[in-house]
Structures are given as C-alpha cells and as structure tokens.
Tab-separated table of C-alpha atoms in Angstrom:
chain	number	residue	atom	x	y	z
B	1	ALA	CA	18.147	35.380	-54.630
B	2	TYR	CA	21.578	36.851	-53.816
B	3	LYS	CA	20.178	40.380	-54.078
B	4	GLU	CA	17.260	39.526	-51.800
B	5	LEU	CA	19.603	37.939	-49.258
B	6	LEU	CA	21.698	41.126	-49.148
B	7	HIS	CA	18.537	43.161	-48.674
B	8	VAL	CA	17.495	41.034	-45.686
B	9	LEU	CA	20.929	41.214	-44.063
B	10	ARG	CA	21.249	44.982	-44.525
B	11	ASP	CA	17.709	45.953	-43.524
B	12	PRO	CA	17.497	46.471	-39.728
B	13	SER	CA	13.762	45.802	-39.768
B	14	THR	CA	14.244	42.265	-41.072
B	15	ARG	CA	17.424	41.221	-39.242
B	16	PHE	CA	15.499	40.744	-36.009
B	17	VAL	CA	13.691	37.730	-37.502
B	18	PHE	CA	16.775	35.642	-36.714
B	19	VAL	CA	16.688	36.528	-33.022
B	20	ILE	CA	12.984	36.704	-32.138
B	21	PRO	CA	12.081	32.987	-32.662
B	22	ILE	CA	14.893	31.765	-30.396
B	23	PHE	CA	14.084	34.401	-27.774
B	24	GLN	CA	10.392	33.506	-27.787
B	25	LEU	CA	11.084	29.776	-27.636
B	26	ILE	CA	13.330	30.152	-24.568
B	27	LEU	CA	11.031	32.639	-22.831
B	28	PHE	CA	7.729	30.879	-23.385
B	29	GLY	CA	9.232	27.407	-23.088
B	30	TYR	CA	10.019	28.221	-19.465
B	31	ALA	CA	6.833	30.226	-18.900
B	32	ILE	CA	4.301	27.639	-20.090
B	33	ASN	CA	3.405	25.254	-17.308
B	34	LEU	CA	0.219	23.203	-17.400
B	35	GLU	CA	0.593	22.057	-13.797
B	36	VAL	CA	-1.698	23.695	-11.243
B	37	VAL	CA	0.586	25.027	-8.519
B	38	ASP	CA	0.454	27.603	-5.723
B	39	VAL	CA	-3.277	28.308	-5.956
B	40	PRO	CA	-3.857	31.207	-3.517
B	41	VAL	CA	-6.125	30.005	-0.712
B	42	GLY	CA	-7.609	32.105	2.087
B	43	ILE	CA	-8.373	30.699	5.531
B	44	THR	CA	-10.945	31.484	8.194
B	45	ASP	CA	-10.094	29.370	11.236
B	46	LEU	CA	-12.579	29.998	14.044
B	47	ASP	CA	-11.404	26.958	15.999
B	48	GLU	CA	-7.685	27.859	16.304
B	49	SER	CA	-6.858	24.421	17.653
B	50	ILE	CA	-3.850	22.186	17.152
B	51	GLU	CA	-5.872	20.039	14.755
B	52	SER	CA	-7.009	22.977	12.649
B	53	ARG	CA	-3.443	24.287	12.441
B	54	GLU	CA	-2.263	20.858	11.340
B	55	LEU	CA	-4.922	20.859	8.622
B	56	ARG	CA	-3.777	24.303	7.427
B	57	THR	CA	-0.130	23.239	7.437
B	58	ALA	CA	-0.881	20.056	5.519
B	59	MET	CA	-2.652	22.026	2.782
B	60	ASP	CA	0.074	24.640	2.600
B	61	ASN	CA	2.714	21.914	2.236
B	62	THR	CA	1.225	20.715	-1.042
B	63	ASP	CA	2.493	22.021	-4.373
B	64	THR	CA	-1.055	22.815	-5.500
B	65	LEU	CA	-2.317	24.943	-2.597
B	66	HIS	CA	-0.736	27.994	-1.010
B	67	LEU	CA	-2.395	29.615	2.023
B	68	THR	CA	-1.871	33.343	1.541
B	69	LYS	CA	-4.368	35.308	3.651
B	70	ARG	CA	-6.247	35.033	6.928
B	71	TYR	CA	-9.836	36.260	7.298
B	72	THR	CA	-11.801	36.702	10.498
B	73	SER	CA	-15.220	35.666	9.169
B	74	LEU	CA	-16.896	33.725	6.400
B	75	GLY	CA	-18.252	36.950	4.893
B	76	LYS	CA	-14.774	38.474	4.579
B	77	LEU	CA	-13.522	35.218	3.093
B	78	GLU	CA	-16.190	35.419	0.390
B	79	ASP	CA	-15.319	39.089	-0.242
B	80	GLY	CA	-11.732	38.031	-0.889
B	81	LEU	CA	-12.997	35.581	-3.494
B	82	VAL	CA	-15.104	38.286	-5.170
B	83	ARG	CA	-12.128	40.666	-5.344
B	84	GLY	CA	-9.960	37.928	-6.815
B	85	ASP	CA	-7.391	38.060	-4.002
B	86	ILE	CA	-7.755	34.293	-3.538
B	87	ARG	CA	-9.001	31.417	-5.687
B	88	ALA	CA	-10.313	29.277	-2.841
B	89	GLY	CA	-11.304	29.768	0.785
B	90	LEU	CA	-11.097	27.267	3.653
B	91	TYR	CA	-13.573	27.748	6.526
B	92	VAL	CA	-12.973	25.876	9.798
B	93	PRO	CA	-15.896	26.282	12.252
B	94	VAL	CA	-15.778	26.478	16.026
B	95	GLY	CA	-15.651	23.046	17.688
B	96	PHE	CA	-13.661	21.385	14.901
B	97	ALA	CA	-11.136	19.702	17.219
B	98	ARG	CA	-13.755	18.900	19.868
B	99	THR	CA	-15.817	17.021	17.281
B	100	LEU	CA	-12.802	14.960	16.229
B	101	HIS	CA	-11.948	14.069	19.810
B	102	ARG	CA	-15.497	12.835	20.329
B	103	GLY	CA	-14.769	10.323	17.584
B	104	GLU	CA	-17.065	12.041	15.101
B	105	ASN	CA	-16.373	13.380	11.629
B	106	ALA	CA	-15.713	17.124	11.604
B	107	GLU	CA	-16.875	19.253	8.696
B	108	VAL	CA	-14.926	22.055	7.054
B	109	LEU	CA	-15.950	24.115	4.038
B	110	LEU	CA	-13.864	24.840	0.953
B	111	ILE	CA	-15.241	27.509	-1.380
B	112	VAL	CA	-13.599	27.390	-4.816
B	113	ASP	CA	-13.677	30.103	-7.454
B	114	GLY	CA	-15.169	28.298	-10.457
B	115	SER	CA	-14.359	31.126	-12.865
B	116	TYR	CA	-10.857	29.623	-13.119
B	117	SER	CA	-12.184	26.294	-14.319
B	118	THR	CA	-8.770	24.975	-15.322
B	119	GLU	CA	-7.606	24.888	-11.709
B	120	ALA	CA	-10.857	24.581	-9.743
B	121	ASN	CA	-11.068	20.774	-9.948
B	122	ALA	CA	-7.387	20.359	-9.081
B	123	THR	CA	-7.835	22.633	-6.072
B	124	LEU	CA	-10.814	20.698	-4.723
B	125	SER	CA	-9.322	17.241	-5.328
B	126	THR	CA	-6.047	18.190	-3.606
B	127	ALA	CA	-7.901	19.643	-0.606
B	128	GLU	CA	-10.058	16.511	-0.325
B	129	LEU	CA	-6.965	14.312	-0.366
B	130	VAL	CA	-5.325	16.381	2.368
B	131	ALA	CA	-8.510	16.330	4.454
B	132	ALA	CA	-8.780	12.562	4.147
B	133	ARG	CA	-5.317	12.171	5.663
B	134	SER	CA	-5.402	14.991	8.166
B	135	ALA	CA	-7.402	13.194	10.880
B	136	GLN	CA	-4.580	10.720	11.461
B	137	PRO	CA	-2.745	12.968	13.977
B	138	VAL	CA	-5.842	13.234	16.204
B	139	ARG	CA	-4.731	12.425	19.731
B	140	LEU	CA	-6.745	9.267	20.391
B	141	HIS	CA	-5.342	6.084	21.851
B	142	PRO	CA	-5.453	3.230	19.309
B	143	ARG	CA	-7.409	1.077	21.751
B	144	GLU	CA	-10.216	3.643	21.662
B	145	LEU	CA	-10.824	2.779	18.009
B	146	ALA	CA	-12.407	-0.521	17.074
B	147	ASN	CA	-10.861	-0.430	13.591
B	148	PHE	CA	-9.591	2.013	11.033
B	149	ALA	CA	-13.126	2.762	9.800
B	150	ASP	CA	-13.967	4.167	13.252
B	151	ARG	CA	-11.220	6.801	13.032
B	152	PRO	CA	-12.698	10.306	13.017
B	153	ARG	CA	-12.225	12.068	9.707
B	154	VAL	CA	-12.265	15.556	8.317
B	155	ASP	CA	-15.328	15.847	6.109
B	156	LEU	CA	-14.422	18.517	3.565
B	157	ARG	CA	-17.459	19.983	1.834
B	158	GLY	CA	-16.506	21.641	-1.457
B	159	ARG	CA	-18.594	24.335	-3.117
B	160	PHE	CA	-17.951	26.039	-6.443
B	161	ILE	CA	-19.076	29.646	-6.818
B	162	PHE	CA	-19.275	32.139	-9.727
B	163	ASN	CA	-19.154	29.299	-12.275
B	164	PRO	CA	-20.569	26.252	-10.463
B	165	GLU	CA	-20.966	24.267	-13.700
B	166	LEU	CA	-17.257	24.898	-14.495
B	167	ARG	CA	-18.135	25.914	-18.061
B	168	THR	CA	-14.981	26.395	-20.103
B	169	ALA	CA	-16.595	29.261	-22.024
B	170	ASN	CA	-17.047	31.256	-18.814
B	171	PHE	CA	-13.279	31.116	-18.312
B	172	PHE	CA	-11.910	31.530	-21.837
B	173	VAL	CA	-14.377	33.834	-23.570
B	174	PRO	CA	-13.938	36.873	-21.259
B	175	GLY	CA	-10.170	36.536	-21.606
B	176	LEU	CA	-10.530	36.172	-25.357
B	177	VAL	CA	-12.411	39.473	-25.447
B	178	GLY	CA	-9.367	41.199	-23.928
B	179	ILE	CA	-6.905	39.605	-26.347
B	180	ILE	CA	-9.036	40.433	-29.396
B	181	MET	CA	-9.581	44.038	-28.336
B	182	GLN	CA	-5.875	44.593	-27.755
B	183	LEU	CA	-4.944	43.279	-31.195
B	184	ILE	CA	-7.620	45.328	-32.966
B	185	THR	CA	-6.889	48.602	-31.191
B	186	VAL	CA	-3.102	48.325	-31.568
B	187	LEU	CA	-3.430	47.628	-35.294
B	188	LEU	CA	-5.913	50.467	-35.814
B	189	THR	CA	-3.587	53.126	-34.445
B	190	ALA	CA	-0.335	51.750	-35.800
B	191	PHE	CA	-1.745	51.337	-39.306
B	192	SER	CA	-3.321	54.792	-39.288
B	193	ILE	CA	-0.091	56.746	-38.786
B	194	VAL	CA	2.150	54.428	-40.809
B	195	ARG	CA	-0.290	54.476	-43.727
B	196	GLU	CA	-0.083	58.276	-43.864
B	197	LYS	CA	3.696	58.043	-43.911
B	198	GLU	CA	3.564	55.703	-46.897
B	199	LEU	CA	1.046	57.882	-48.783
B	200	GLY	CA	2.980	61.079	-48.107
B	201	THR	CA	0.057	62.817	-46.371
B	202	PHE	CA	1.785	62.775	-43.016
B	203	GLU	CA	3.995	65.704	-43.966
B	204	GLN	CA	0.900	67.824	-44.578
B	205	LEU	CA	-0.117	67.310	-40.944
B	206	LEU	CA	3.298	68.409	-39.755
B	207	VAL	CA	3.031	71.857	-41.371
B	208	THR	CA	-0.271	72.613	-39.658
B	209	PRO	CA	-0.168	74.719	-36.458
B	210	VAL	CA	-0.947	71.729	-34.245
B	211	GLY	CA	1.227	70.462	-31.382
B	212	ALA	CA	2.348	66.881	-30.971
B	213	TRP	CA	-0.134	66.180	-28.163
B	214	SER	CA	-3.044	67.615	-30.137
B	215	LEU	CA	-2.047	65.629	-33.201
B	216	ILE	CA	-1.754	62.353	-31.277
B	217	LEU	CA	-5.044	62.827	-29.410
B	218	GLY	CA	-6.754	63.840	-32.640
B	219	LYS	CA	-5.551	60.661	-34.305
B	220	LEU	CA	-6.675	58.543	-31.337
B	221	ALA	CA	-10.158	60.042	-30.894
B	222	PRO	CA	-11.980	58.391	-33.837
B	223	TYR	CA	-10.299	55.041	-33.213
B	224	PHE	CA	-11.307	55.211	-29.570
B	225	VAL	CA	-14.957	55.522	-30.645
B	226	ILE	CA	-14.562	52.700	-33.183
B	227	SER	CA	-12.860	50.459	-30.603
B	228	MET	CA	-15.606	51.023	-28.025
B	229	VAL	CA	-18.250	50.129	-30.614
B	230	GLN	CA	-16.306	46.953	-31.377
B	231	THR	CA	-16.029	46.217	-27.658
B	232	CYS	CA	-19.805	46.441	-27.283
B	233	LEU	CA	-20.315	44.145	-30.283
B	234	VAL	CA	-17.862	41.582	-28.926
B	235	LEU	CA	-19.521	41.645	-25.499
B	236	LEU	CA	-22.950	41.173	-27.099
B	237	ALA	CA	-21.610	38.172	-29.021
B	238	MET	CA	-20.151	36.804	-25.785
B	239	VAL	CA	-23.543	36.987	-24.051
B	240	TYR	CA	-25.888	35.880	-26.842
B	241	VAL	CA	-23.671	33.526	-28.853
B	242	PHE	CA	-21.586	31.832	-26.139
B	243	GLY	CA	-24.094	32.240	-23.318
B	244	VAL	CA	-21.692	33.924	-20.901
B	245	PRO	CA	-23.774	36.360	-18.802
B	246	ILE	CA	-22.391	39.583	-17.331
B	247	VAL	CA	-22.970	39.122	-13.610
B	248	GLY	CA	-21.580	42.493	-12.525
B	249	SER	CA	-22.237	46.077	-13.563
B	250	VAL	CA	-22.262	46.694	-17.317
B	251	ALA	CA	-21.505	50.384	-16.712
B	252	ALA	CA	-18.397	49.490	-14.675
B	253	LEU	CA	-17.303	47.046	-17.369
B	254	LEU	CA	-17.610	49.660	-20.133
B	255	LEU	CA	-15.848	52.312	-18.047
B	256	LEU	CA	-12.870	50.065	-17.365
B	257	SER	CA	-12.891	48.909	-20.992
B	258	MET	CA	-12.452	52.540	-22.064
B	259	LEU	CA	-9.291	52.706	-19.988
B	260	PHE	CA	-7.883	49.558	-21.602
B	261	VAL	CA	-8.776	50.784	-25.105
B	262	ILE	CA	-6.822	54.000	-24.495
B	263	THR	CA	-3.890	51.914	-23.240
B	264	SER	CA	-3.865	49.727	-26.369
B	265	LEU	CA	-4.238	52.720	-28.685
B	266	SER	CA	-1.238	54.329	-26.959
B	267	LEU	CA	0.772	51.163	-27.564
B	268	GLY	CA	-0.164	51.443	-31.230
B	269	VAL	CA	1.202	55.010	-31.277
B	270	ILE	CA	4.595	53.768	-30.060
B	271	ILE	CA	4.628	51.050	-32.718
B	272	SER	CA	3.821	53.649	-35.390
B	273	THR	CA	6.871	55.703	-34.373
B	274	VAL	CA	9.119	52.658	-34.820
B	275	ALA	CA	7.628	51.109	-37.960
B	276	THR	CA	8.111	52.711	-41.363
B	277	THR	CA	5.751	50.474	-43.341
B	278	GLN	CA	2.435	48.765	-42.665
B	279	THR	CA	4.195	45.393	-42.912
B	280	GLU	CA	6.538	46.362	-40.092
B	281	ALA	CA	3.609	47.673	-38.058
B	282	MET	CA	1.863	44.323	-38.492
B	283	GLN	CA	5.003	42.460	-37.365
B	284	PHE	CA	5.436	44.598	-34.252
B	285	ALA	CA	1.740	44.294	-33.370
B	286	LEU	CA	1.862	40.503	-33.669
B	287	LEU	CA	5.047	40.545	-31.615
B	288	THR	CA	3.040	41.955	-28.696
B	289	LEU	CA	0.240	39.415	-29.188
B	290	LEU	CA	2.030	36.213	-28.140
B	291	PRO	CA	3.235	37.589	-24.758
B	292	SER	CA	-0.289	38.878	-24.143
B	293	ILE	CA	-1.685	35.399	-24.700
B	294	LEU	CA	0.862	33.443	-22.679
B	295	LEU	CA	1.825	35.866	-19.884
B	296	SER	CA	-1.521	37.469	-19.046
B	297	GLY	CA	-3.295	34.583	-17.340
B	298	PHE	CA	-5.516	34.082	-20.381
B	299	ILE	CA	-4.619	30.384	-20.675
B	300	PHE	CA	-2.186	29.557	-17.871
B	301	PRO	CA	-2.536	30.589	-14.209
B	302	LEU	CA	-0.026	33.319	-13.420
B	303	GLN	CA	1.176	31.598	-10.254
B	304	SER	CA	2.422	28.642	-12.344
B	305	ILE	CA	4.862	30.884	-14.237
B	306	PRO	CA	8.453	30.606	-12.903
B	307	ASP	CA	9.591	33.339	-10.516
B	308	LEU	CA	12.278	34.487	-12.947
B	309	ILE	CA	9.653	35.340	-15.583
B	310	GLN	CA	6.962	36.601	-13.183
B	311	PRO	CA	8.116	40.273	-13.378
B	312	LEU	CA	7.428	40.279	-17.127
B	313	THR	CA	3.735	39.608	-16.514
B	314	TYR	CA	3.355	42.983	-14.784
B	315	VAL	CA	4.214	44.873	-17.987
B	316	ILE	CA	1.486	43.117	-19.982
B	317	PRO	CA	-1.606	45.399	-20.036
B	318	ALA	CA	-3.838	42.482	-21.031
B	319	ARG	CA	-3.089	40.905	-17.636
B	320	TYR	CA	-4.985	43.644	-15.833
B	321	PHE	CA	-7.840	43.834	-18.320
B	322	ILE	CA	-8.422	40.080	-18.251
B	323	ASP	CA	-8.600	40.280	-14.448
B	324	ILE	CA	-11.184	43.048	-14.848
B	325	LEU	CA	-13.205	41.103	-17.415
B	326	ARG	CA	-13.349	37.924	-15.348
B	327	GLY	CA	-13.973	39.921	-12.187
B	328	VAL	CA	-16.977	41.840	-13.521
B	329	ILE	CA	-18.385	39.259	-15.952
B	330	VAL	CA	-17.984	36.052	-13.957
B	331	ARG	CA	-17.589	37.049	-10.292
B	332	GLY	CA	-19.729	40.201	-10.325
B	333	ALA	CA	-16.964	42.199	-8.641
B	334	PRO	CA	-17.800	45.890	-7.997
B	335	ILE	CA	-15.595	48.551	-9.533
B	336	HIS	CA	-13.936	49.444	-6.206
B	337	ALA	CA	-12.723	45.839	-5.867
B	338	LEU	CA	-10.760	46.241	-9.111
B	339	TRP	CA	-9.063	49.539	-8.291
B	340	MET	CA	-5.555	48.039	-8.428
B	341	GLN	CA	-6.055	46.768	-11.981
B	342	ALA	CA	-7.600	50.092	-12.997
B	343	LEU	CA	-4.697	52.006	-11.443
B	344	ALA	CA	-2.168	49.809	-13.269
B	345	LEU	CA	-3.896	50.473	-16.610
B	346	GLY	CA	-4.037	54.203	-15.848
B	347	VAL	CA	-0.306	54.350	-15.116
B	348	TYR	CA	0.391	52.248	-18.193
B	349	THR	CA	-1.663	54.625	-20.356
B	350	VAL	CA	0.096	57.764	-19.099
B	351	VAL	CA	3.551	56.220	-19.576
B	352	LEU	CA	2.772	54.960	-23.089
B	353	LEU	CA	1.272	58.286	-24.173
B	354	PHE	CA	4.302	60.206	-22.933
B	355	ILE	CA	6.716	57.799	-24.624
B	356	GLY	CA	4.720	57.806	-27.857
B	357	THR	CA	4.413	61.591	-27.927
B	358	ALA	CA	8.102	62.068	-27.094
B	359	ARG	CA	9.167	59.719	-29.874
B	360	PHE	CA	6.731	61.346	-32.246
B	361	ARG	CA	8.037	64.823	-31.423
B	362	LYS	CA	11.607	63.591	-31.942
B	363	ARG	CA	10.689	62.164	-35.342
B	364	VAL	CA	9.060	65.493	-36.244
B	365	ASP	CA	12.164	67.445	-35.204
C-alpha cells in the first residue's frame, strides 16, 4: 500500500485526480441551473402603440423572457425561429390598442419553438400571465367599466411549432446523438495512436519517409469512414426506434456531421499526444465528456448558465453540433441558416489539427 501511494504521488498522470473533482464540482455547481431564464424572444409589433410597448416592456421585465430582436413581418419572425436566433416570437397586429380602447379583447400571437420542450411550457405560461395583467394600464375611466369582468384584456394565443406535441425524445435524442458521436470519435483516435505507442509499432512509422501531416491524416482517414458509418446507424436508430423524424435535409445533416466528426477526431489526436497509455487516454476522453454534456445545451438551456461561465460554452464543439442537429432534425433549418455553427466547427477543426500536428511533431523530434 505504501509503495502504491508513492507511485500515485510521483506519477504526474495520476496526481490530477485530487484536483479535477473539486474543479468540476465548483464549475458545474455554478453552471447547472434548472430555472428557465432569459428565453430569447423576437417581436413583430405592427401596432407600435403605447399599449403594445407596455406589453413588450412587461414581458421583457420578467426573468423568464428576454426580448432580443425586432422583425418587420410575421414571415421574418418565423424565419428567426427556424434559424434558432430566437425561441419564441410575439406578433402584435395592427389595431391592437384601438381594439382595447373599444372595450374589446385584443389578440396577440406567441409562437414558441417546441423543439426546446424543457422551456417551451414555461415560456408560454409566463407570457400568458403577463398578457393577463397587461390590459390594466389601458386608459379607460373606471366609470366606463361596469365591473372588473368588463375590462378589456389581451388575449394571447399560443402556438407551438417544430415539436407541437412537446415530445421529450424530439429534444433529447438529437442532442444525445452529438454527445455519443463525440465520445466515440475521440476514443477511436486517441486509442489508435496510444495503442501503437504501447505495442512499440509507433517507432516503425516514424522511420518511414512520411511527414507529420501525412501521418496524422493517414491515421484519421479510416476512423473518419468508421465514424460516419456509426453516425448513419445512430441516426437510423433515432428515426426508427425513437420515432424522431428528420424534418430538414438529410444531405445537409450528413455534410455538417462530417465536419463535426473531423473536429472530434482532431481532439482525439491532441489527447493521444498527451496520454502515454490507453488508461490515460480513456481518462482524458471522459474528462471532455462531462463539459460537453453540461455546457453544450444538451440538457440545460445555455442562457441559464451564469455569465461568468458563459465563455466556456463557446469552446465546446458539441455546442455547435447539437445546434445543428436540432436545427436540421427538428426545425428543418436549411444549411445556410446554420452557417455560424458550421464556421465555428471549421475553425475549431483547423486549430485542433494544427495543435495536434505541432505537438506530434515535437514528440517526434
């Protein structure tokens, strides 16, 4: 036991086990928040009256809703929902204030993105509560109302789109595809190179007249094909086992999946340059898994994460791929609507490949 204790304390690869649990507890303890807050809401206000502005202000003053963008028409509001820029859209028609001043109930429309089922109900219920109270400032003399029941009200009509039944599978399963594919692809690459180090066959590759880039790309090529086959199998299981249909373009989904697979394989290359054994490679791969689950929007809405931790979510590649999966599978978003996520994955891939190749070349030297 004394010998084993000395081994643990002297081995740099095992000393980090004392630090990582505390670090993860503090980080994710602050990051995890089950409350639905700051749901991005778009607004199309064709009335532009005092009453409509009061309605917008009342919604923006809640902790749940956050009005972020203005749209000039209902069609553009729906496009914003398809692109994923907003999670709900409020449409105020012309004549909203005039209807209230006639003593009649005025209708407004709230379109809610049902693909985020965990926050869709909270969004609608909060908006309905605000609408029920928002008619109180209407400028009518109290004597003009027979009783409180005669007070004109805002009649908010809610409509769920993309996932109108609010099926939990439609929200979780596409995200689960991204998490599973990241874990598999990272392990495939990391294990491949580390295994050759352990078997002693890695040195034979180093004496061949092949550059570092050629060697890395050669190692990645077969695992890229294997990962894409696995991606297709997982997507088929998603459709035929869990009943989650692919609303958008399958070709666009596979094309963007290729980009994410290359990103994850590149991350595996970096892990292989750090780890010396397959056990270490497994530990480092699992170390990347928990942040991908908790900081990618897979379970918790990203806007509920504290501002101090928000920057960390932008370095999680699964964040962008999960946005792509839910965009294409659930919302039917076209590929041009997801160009920002695709660009982020492309930059991530280039950076990881350069870092992995540089570290690999340094190890070779």
